[in-house]
Amino acid sequence: MPTRLLYLNDSYCYEANASVKWSELGLDGRTRVALDQTIFYAKGGGQPCDRGAIEGNRMKFEVLEVVAENGEVIHLIAGKVDLIPGQEVRCTIDSARRRLHSRLHSAGELLCAAMWDMGYKYPLWPVSSAIHYPERSCVEFGNLVNESARETLKRALEVEVNRLIHAGGAVQVVTASDRTAAAELCGYFPDYLPEGHSVRVVTMAGHRGRPCVGTHVSDLKEIGPVTITKIKSGKGRTAVSYALADSGAKET
Ligand SMILES: [Zn+2]
């Protein structure tokens, strides 16, 4: 049974109980712990992992890293740790770190929606990759912008993204029953997703949604001011870098 991912339904859940499924000492000297359910986000989907602690039997262990392996979420703890199958534990995550990741990820998805609204839409402008790390946040589109038009787009996109954030609106997580239902919300057919499975789609205040497994804020206002730091275009791709105005990221 895969780990139940509690953050999919609630990005603001910073504390929860869980039961240990198994633990083992890894080759790198760290203990690998799997739980029946978890609030920890495992690194992936362009979002960094959560950090925090697992507490059980009056012992508290720091969770250094969280990774996903075959549907199982593995919590990595320094050294050899005794956590036995069936043991009840209390999990807590670093809420400031999670909140920053949720704001960054929501800003990236909103940037995609704003580009769509500005006419940079599928199929000419597919999103080819996205990364929402504090040190590097960037959405890449599979098309080119002429050098002469880049500065204008950068300014217009920044104005539009901030206008949407200022206006606010609900960030909603919708479960589409299959790819066809997802296509109605997203405006394109997500053929890279498995057939016959439900698809988690995140929509930004009624704008175009995207299939997404990340954590998000509940209202666009929580993102705060965003800066478009750079637009780079070449080799068939346009990379739009952005930063939260208060995150301290530098223009590169
Ligand atoms: Zn996403």
Tab-separated table of N, CA, C and O and ligand atoms in Angstrom, residues 41 44-47 105-106 108-109 112 130 132 200 202 204 210-216, ligand 1:
chain	number	residue	atom	x	y	z
A	41	TYR	N	6.102	16.475	2.422
A	41	TYR	CA	6.150	16.478	0.963
A	41	TYR	C	7.494	15.901	0.524
A	41	TYR	O	8.553	16.355	0.972
A	44	GLY	N	10.015	16.457	-5.465
A	44	GLY	CA	9.514	16.041	-6.778
A	44	GLY	C	8.512	17.054	-7.312
A	44	GLY	O	8.059	17.939	-6.572
A	45	GLY	N	8.184	16.934	-8.590
A	45	GLY	CA	7.209	17.840	-9.187
A	45	GLY	C	7.669	19.290	-9.157
A	45	GLY	O	6.851	20.204	-9.128
A	46	GLY	N	8.997	19.503	-9.122
A	46	GLY	CA	9.534	20.865	-9.103
A	46	GLY	C	9.493	21.535	-7.748
A	46	GLY	O	9.751	22.729	-7.633
A	47	GLN	N	9.151	20.782	-6.715
A	47	GLN	CA	9.070	21.363	-5.361
A	47	GLN	C	10.038	20.640	-4.415
A	47	GLN	O	10.118	19.411	-4.450
A	105	HIS	N	5.189	27.686	-5.376
A	105	HIS	CA	4.553	26.788	-6.338
A	105	HIS	C	3.292	27.441	-6.917
A	105	HIS	O	3.055	27.406	-8.130
A	106	SER	N	2.500	28.083	-6.056
A	106	SER	CA	1.289	28.760	-6.533
A	106	SER	C	1.648	29.890	-7.494
A	106	SER	O	0.961	30.093	-8.502
A	108	GLY	N	4.179	29.991	-9.496
A	108	GLY	CA	4.569	29.356	-10.759
A	108	GLY	C	3.356	28.925	-11.567
A	108	GLY	O	3.281	29.138	-12.783
A	109	GLU	N	2.366	28.340	-10.889
A	109	GLU	CA	1.147	27.906	-11.582
A	109	GLU	C	0.350	29.118	-12.070
A	109	GLU	O	-0.232	29.093	-13.162
A	112	CYS	N	1.761	30.453	-15.253
A	112	CYS	CA	1.294	29.652	-16.409
A	112	CYS	C	-0.096	30.115	-16.843
A	112	CYS	O	-0.369	30.276	-18.038
A	130	ALA	N	8.861	22.964	-15.049
A	130	ALA	CA	8.650	23.990	-14.026
A	130	ALA	C	9.408	23.610	-12.766
A	130	ALA	O	9.425	22.446	-12.375
A	132	HIS	N	10.115	25.171	-8.720
A	132	HIS	CA	9.655	26.210	-7.789
A	132	HIS	C	10.514	26.175	-6.518
A	132	HIS	O	9.998	25.976	-5.415
A	200	ARG	N	-5.239	14.999	-10.393
A	200	ARG	CA	-5.369	16.137	-9.486
A	200	ARG	C	-5.040	17.398	-10.278
A	200	ARG	O	-3.945	17.546	-10.805
A	202	VAL	N	-4.968	21.625	-10.236
A	202	VAL	CA	-4.990	22.816	-9.393
A	202	VAL	C	-5.364	24.007	-10.265
A	202	VAL	O	-4.752	24.241	-11.305
A	204	MET	N	-6.302	28.229	-10.515
A	204	MET	CA	-5.996	29.504	-9.885
A	204	MET	C	-7.158	30.474	-10.101
A	204	MET	O	-7.281	31.057	-11.182
A	210	ARG	N	-3.844	23.236	-14.031
A	210	ARG	CA	-2.779	22.340	-14.498
A	210	ARG	C	-2.762	21.104	-13.607
A	210	ARG	O	-2.972	21.213	-12.400
A	211	PRO	N	-2.461	19.936	-14.212
A	211	PRO	CA	-2.273	18.759	-13.356
A	211	PRO	C	-1.089	19.035	-12.422
A	211	PRO	O	-0.048	19.506	-12.885
A	212	CYS	N	-1.254	18.817	-11.140
A	212	CYS	CA	-0.207	19.215	-10.185
A	212	CYS	C	-0.332	18.411	-8.906
A	212	CYS	O	-1.434	18.180	-8.422
A	213	VAL	N	0.796	17.996	-8.352
A	213	VAL	CA	0.777	17.246	-7.088
A	213	VAL	C	1.429	18.029	-5.957
A	213	VAL	O	1.725	17.493	-4.896
A	214	GLY	N	1.663	19.333	-6.201
A	214	GLY	CA	2.363	20.140	-5.201
A	214	GLY	C	1.451	20.700	-4.122
A	214	GLY	O	0.256	20.422	-4.096
A	215	THR	N	2.052	21.495	-3.231
A	215	THR	CA	1.268	22.167	-2.184
A	215	THR	C	1.056	23.623	-2.600
A	215	THR	O	1.891	24.205	-3.293
A	216	HIS	N	-0.069	24.173	-2.169
A	216	HIS	CA	-0.439	25.521	-2.611
A	216	HIS	C	-1.036	26.342	-1.481
A	216	HIS	O	-1.493	25.792	-0.485
B	1	ZN	ZN	2.539	22.260	-9.985
